[in-house]
Amino acid sequence: MEKIKNYFSWLDRLEGSQYQLKVWRSVALLAMILAGTLGVSTLLLAIKAINDFKAERLVLVPALQRKLEIPAQSYISNSYVEAVSRRIVELQEQWSYNSIQDNYDELFKTYYSNKLVELTKANLISTDRFSYVRENRIVSTFDMDDKKSEFLWCEKIKRACALIVGKRSIFINNNEPYSEKEVAYLILGQSVWPDENNPFALKVSRVKVDDSSVDPYMNMKKQLEAAKKGVVENEN
């Protein structure tokens, strides 16, 4: 009888062990399923993060004092084109005989392409502009016409395009009015990856200025419309 009791006791322990084994197997299977789900989710999030990184860039622009989102593909936003273009025209049009050279230094260092830098420097040297401005104590101001000005990405030529129109006022001997005239700018820029030397993700390849034709606005407006259609003379 004692042997029979021991036998059934052993069977009970065996059955309990088998039950525990089934429980642990179920727990292990559930853990594997959860781990697999977590792994897939992590992979999907990683892929999304990579795609998001490729889709946009966040650029800190010190001169503009705000964070701007710059698409990493073949275009940049109109608001960004406007911000940079306004700054370029401000540097070219808003100066005194004490600040004009600093303005051009900023244009060369931050905004202009290498080719445009060399062409502009050659022009400044040939006209001896800085000396002339200092000798006559010239001051320039500029009032932009927001209704006539335009800012956009010209898809046909893969360039940022800006038409800026305004009134330039020139003073000599510090504050004596000398002239007022309408001025129109056509600015074209290329989207580039930002770095510490160029945080603006844009390099200007062309700046055309009309301050002498009968209608500077219409002259540059026609050239802007041509650029929208993919036509730009001598644009590299």
CSV table of C-alpha atoms in Angstrom, one decimal:
chain,number,residue,atom,x,y,z
A,1,MET,CA,0.0,0.0,0.0
A,2,GLU,CA,2.9,2.4,0.9
A,3,LYS,CA,4.5,1.7,-2.5
A,4,ILE,CA,1.2,2.5,-4.3
A,5,LYS,CA,0.9,5.8,-2.4
A,6,ASN,CA,4.5,6.7,-3.3
A,7,TYR,CA,3.8,5.9,-6.9
A,8,PHE,CA,0.7,8.2,-7.1
A,9,SER,CA,2.6,10.9,-5.2
A,10,TRP,CA,5.3,10.7,-7.9
A,11,LEU,CA,2.7,10.9,-10.6
A,12,ASP,CA,1.3,14.0,-9.0
A,13,ARG,CA,4.7,15.6,-8.8
A,14,LEU,CA,5.3,14.7,-12.5
A,15,GLU,CA,2.0,16.1,-13.5
A,16,GLY,CA,2.7,19.3,-11.6
A,17,SER,CA,6.1,19.6,-13.2
A,18,GLN,CA,4.5,19.2,-16.6
A,19,TYR,CA,1.9,21.8,-15.8
A,20,GLN,CA,4.6,24.3,-14.7
A,21,LEU,CA,6.6,23.5,-17.8
A,22,LYS,CA,3.5,24.4,-19.9
A,23,VAL,CA,3.1,27.6,-18.0
A,24,TRP,CA,6.7,28.6,-18.5
A,25,ARG,CA,6.5,27.8,-22.2
A,26,SER,CA,3.4,30.0,-22.5
A,27,VAL,CA,5.2,32.8,-20.7
A,28,ALA,CA,8.3,32.4,-22.9
A,29,LEU,CA,6.2,32.4,-26.0
A,30,LEU,CA,4.3,35.5,-24.9
A,31,ALA,CA,7.7,37.2,-24.1
A,32,MET,CA,9.0,36.3,-27.6
A,33,ILE,CA,5.8,37.7,-29.2
A,34,LEU,CA,6.1,41.0,-27.2
A,35,ALA,CA,9.8,41.3,-28.0
A,36,GLY,CA,9.2,40.7,-31.7
A,37,THR,CA,6.4,43.3,-31.7
A,38,LEU,CA,8.7,45.8,-29.9
A,39,GLY,CA,11.5,45.1,-32.3
A,40,VAL,CA,9.3,45.7,-35.3
A,41,SER,CA,7.9,48.9,-33.8
A,42,THR,CA,11.4,50.1,-33.0
A,43,LEU,CA,12.5,49.3,-36.6
A,44,LEU,CA,9.6,51.2,-38.1
A,45,LEU,CA,10.3,54.2,-35.9
A,46,ALA,CA,13.9,54.1,-36.9
A,47,ILE,CA,13.0,54.0,-40.5
A,48,LYS,CA,10.6,56.9,-40.1
A,49,ALA,CA,13.2,58.9,-38.2
A,50,ILE,CA,15.7,58.4,-41.0
A,51,ASN,CA,13.1,59.4,-43.6
A,52,ASP,CA,12.1,62.4,-41.6
A,53,PHE,CA,15.8,63.4,-41.4
A,54,LYS,CA,16.1,63.2,-45.1
A,55,ALA,CA,12.8,65.1,-45.7
A,56,GLU,CA,13.7,68.3,-43.7
A,57,ARG,CA,16.4,70.2,-42.0
A,58,LEU,CA,16.2,72.5,-39.0
A,59,VAL,CA,18.5,75.4,-39.5
A,60,LEU,CA,19.4,78.0,-36.9
A,61,VAL,CA,19.8,81.4,-38.5
A,62,PRO,CA,21.6,83.8,-36.2
A,63,ALA,CA,21.0,87.0,-38.3
A,64,LEU,CA,17.2,86.3,-38.5
A,65,GLN,CA,16.9,85.2,-34.8
A,66,ARG,CA,14.5,82.4,-35.5
A,67,LYS,CA,14.5,78.7,-36.4
A,68,LEU,CA,13.6,77.9,-40.0
A,69,GLU,CA,12.6,74.6,-41.5
A,70,ILE,CA,14.5,74.0,-44.8
A,71,PRO,CA,13.4,71.1,-47.1
A,72,ALA,CA,16.4,68.9,-47.9
A,73,GLN,CA,15.3,68.1,-51.4
A,74,SER,CA,15.2,70.4,-54.4
A,75,TYR,CA,13.4,73.5,-53.1
A,76,ILE,CA,13.2,75.8,-50.1
A,77,SER,CA,10.1,77.6,-48.8
A,78,ASN,CA,9.0,81.0,-50.0
A,79,SER,CA,9.2,82.5,-46.6
A,80,TYR,CA,12.8,81.5,-46.3
A,81,VAL,CA,13.6,83.0,-49.8
A,82,GLU,CA,12.0,86.2,-48.6
A,83,ALA,CA,13.9,86.4,-45.3
A,84,VAL,CA,17.3,85.8,-47.0
A,85,SER,CA,16.5,88.1,-50.0
A,86,ARG,CA,15.4,90.9,-47.8
A,87,ARG,CA,18.6,90.7,-45.9
A,88,ILE,CA,20.7,90.8,-49.1
A,89,VAL,CA,19.0,93.9,-50.4
A,90,GLU,CA,19.1,95.5,-46.9
A,91,LEU,CA,22.9,95.0,-46.9
A,92,GLN,CA,23.2,96.4,-50.4
A,93,GLU,CA,20.9,99.4,-50.0
A,94,GLN,CA,20.9,100.4,-46.3
A,95,TRP,CA,24.4,101.8,-45.4
A,96,SER,CA,26.5,104.8,-44.5
A,97,TYR,CA,30.0,105.7,-45.5
A,98,ASN,CA,31.1,104.0,-42.2
A,99,SER,CA,29.2,100.7,-42.7
A,100,ILE,CA,29.2,100.0,-46.4
A,101,GLN,CA,32.4,97.9,-46.4
A,102,ASP,CA,31.1,95.8,-43.5
A,103,ASN,CA,27.9,95.2,-45.4
A,104,TYR,CA,29.7,93.8,-48.3
A,105,ASP,CA,31.9,91.7,-46.1
A,106,GLU,CA,28.8,90.0,-44.7
A,107,LEU,CA,27.4,89.5,-48.3
A,108,PHE,CA,30.7,87.8,-49.4
A,109,LYS,CA,31.1,85.7,-46.3
A,110,THR,CA,27.5,84.5,-45.8
A,111,TYR,CA,25.3,84.8,-48.9
A,112,TYR,CA,27.2,85.1,-52.2
A,113,SER,CA,28.5,82.2,-54.2
A,114,ASN,CA,32.3,82.2,-54.9
A,115,LYS,CA,31.8,83.4,-58.5
A,116,LEU,CA,29.5,86.2,-57.5
A,117,VAL,CA,32.0,87.3,-54.8
A,118,GLU,CA,34.8,87.6,-57.3
A,119,LEU,CA,32.7,89.4,-59.8
A,120,THR,CA,31.4,91.9,-57.2
A,121,LYS,CA,34.8,92.5,-55.8
A,122,ALA,CA,36.2,93.3,-59.2
A,123,ASN,CA,33.4,95.8,-59.8
A,124,LEU,CA,34.0,97.5,-56.5
A,125,ILE,CA,37.7,97.9,-57.2
A,126,SER,CA,37.2,99.2,-60.7
A,127,THR,CA,34.8,101.9,-59.6
A,128,ASP,CA,36.7,102.6,-56.3
A,129,ARG,CA,33.3,102.7,-54.7
A,130,PHE,CA,34.3,102.6,-51.0
A,131,SER,CA,36.6,105.6,-51.4
A,132,TYR,CA,34.1,107.6,-53.3
A,133,VAL,CA,31.4,106.9,-50.7
A,134,ARG,CA,33.7,107.9,-47.8
A,135,GLU,CA,35.0,111.0,-49.5
A,136,ASN,CA,31.4,112.3,-50.1
A,137,ARG,CA,30.0,111.0,-46.8
A,138,ILE,CA,27.2,109.2,-48.7
A,139,VAL,CA,24.3,107.6,-46.9
A,140,SER,CA,21.8,105.3,-48.6
A,141,THR,CA,18.3,104.2,-47.4
A,142,PHE,CA,15.7,101.9,-49.0
A,143,ASP,CA,12.0,101.5,-48.6
A,144,MET,CA,10.7,98.2,-50.0
A,145,ASP,CA,7.4,98.0,-51.9
A,146,ASP,CA,5.8,94.8,-50.5
A,147,LYS,CA,3.0,94.8,-53.1
A,148,LYS,CA,5.4,94.6,-56.1
A,149,SER,CA,8.0,92.3,-54.5
A,150,GLU,CA,7.8,88.5,-54.9
A,151,PHE,CA,9.5,85.5,-53.4
A,152,LEU,CA,9.3,81.9,-54.6
A,153,TRP,CA,11.1,78.7,-55.7
A,154,CYS,CA,11.4,78.6,-59.5
A,155,GLU,CA,11.0,74.9,-60.1
A,156,LYS,CA,12.0,75.0,-63.8
A,157,ILE,CA,15.5,76.3,-63.0
A,158,LYS,CA,15.8,74.8,-59.5
A,159,ARG,CA,16.6,78.2,-58.0
A,160,ALA,CA,15.2,80.5,-55.3
A,161,CYS,CA,13.8,83.6,-57.0
A,162,ALA,CA,13.2,87.0,-55.6
A,163,LEU,CA,11.9,90.2,-57.1
A,164,ILE,CA,12.4,93.1,-54.7
A,165,VAL,CA,11.3,96.6,-55.6
A,166,GLY,CA,11.6,99.8,-53.6
A,167,LYS,CA,12.7,103.4,-53.4
A,168,ARG,CA,16.4,104.2,-52.8
A,169,SER,CA,17.2,107.6,-51.2
A,170,ILE,CA,20.7,108.9,-51.4
A,171,PHE,CA,22.1,111.6,-49.1
A,172,ILE,CA,25.5,113.3,-49.3
A,173,ASN,CA,27.5,115.1,-46.6
A,174,ASN,CA,25.6,112.9,-44.1
A,175,ASN,CA,22.1,114.3,-44.5
A,176,GLU,CA,21.7,116.4,-47.6
A,177,PRO,CA,19.1,114.9,-50.0
A,178,TYR,CA,20.7,114.0,-53.3
A,179,SER,CA,18.4,111.6,-55.2
A,180,GLU,CA,15.4,109.3,-55.0
A,181,LYS,CA,14.7,106.6,-57.6
A,182,GLU,CA,12.9,103.3,-58.0
A,183,VAL,CA,15.2,100.3,-57.8
A,184,ALA,CA,14.3,96.7,-58.8
A,185,TYR,CA,16.3,93.6,-57.8
A,186,LEU,CA,16.2,90.1,-59.3
A,187,ILE,CA,17.9,87.6,-57.0
A,188,LEU,CA,18.6,83.9,-57.9
A,189,GLY,CA,20.0,81.4,-55.3
A,190,GLN,CA,20.8,77.7,-55.1
A,191,SER,CA,19.7,75.4,-52.2
A,192,VAL,CA,22.7,73.9,-50.5
A,193,TRP,CA,23.3,71.8,-47.4
A,194,PRO,CA,24.0,74.1,-44.4
A,195,ASP,CA,27.2,74.0,-42.5
A,196,GLU,CA,29.0,76.2,-39.9
A,197,ASN,CA,30.3,78.4,-42.7
A,198,ASN,CA,26.9,78.7,-44.4
A,199,PRO,CA,24.0,78.1,-42.0
A,200,PHE,CA,21.5,79.6,-44.4
A,201,ALA,CA,21.2,76.7,-46.8
A,202,LEU,CA,21.2,79.1,-49.7
A,203,LYS,CA,24.0,80.6,-51.9
A,204,VAL,CA,23.1,83.5,-54.1
A,205,SER,CA,24.4,83.0,-57.7
A,206,ARG,CA,23.0,86.1,-59.3
A,207,VAL,CA,22.0,89.6,-58.2
A,208,LYS,CA,20.6,91.9,-61.0
A,209,VAL,CA,19.8,95.5,-60.2
A,210,ASP,CA,17.9,98.0,-62.4
A,211,ASP,CA,18.0,101.6,-61.2
A,212,SER,CA,18.3,103.4,-64.5
A,213,SER,CA,15.6,102.1,-67.0
A,214,VAL,CA,12.3,103.8,-67.6
A,215,ASP,CA,10.5,101.1,-65.6
A,216,PRO,CA,12.8,99.0,-63.4
A,217,TYR,CA,9.9,97.0,-61.9
A,218,MET,CA,8.5,95.9,-65.3
A,219,ASN,CA,12.0,95.1,-66.6
A,220,MET,CA,12.8,92.8,-63.7
A,221,LYS,CA,9.2,91.4,-63.6
A,222,LYS,CA,9.6,90.2,-67.2
A,223,GLN,CA,12.9,88.4,-66.3
A,224,LEU,CA,11.3,86.8,-63.2
A,225,GLU,CA,8.4,85.5,-65.3
A,226,ALA,CA,10.9,84.1,-67.8
A,227,ALA,CA,12.7,82.4,-64.9
A,228,LYS,CA,9.5,80.8,-63.8
A,229,LYS,CA,9.3,79.2,-67.3
A,230,GLY,CA,12.9,78.0,-67.2
A,231,VAL,CA,14.6,80.8,-69.1
A,232,VAL,CA,17.5,82.6,-67.6
A,233,GLU,CA,20.2,84.2,-69.7
A,234,ASN,CA,23.8,83.1,-68.9
A,235,GLU,CA,22.8,81.4,-65.6
A,236,ASN,CA,25.2,78.7,-64.6
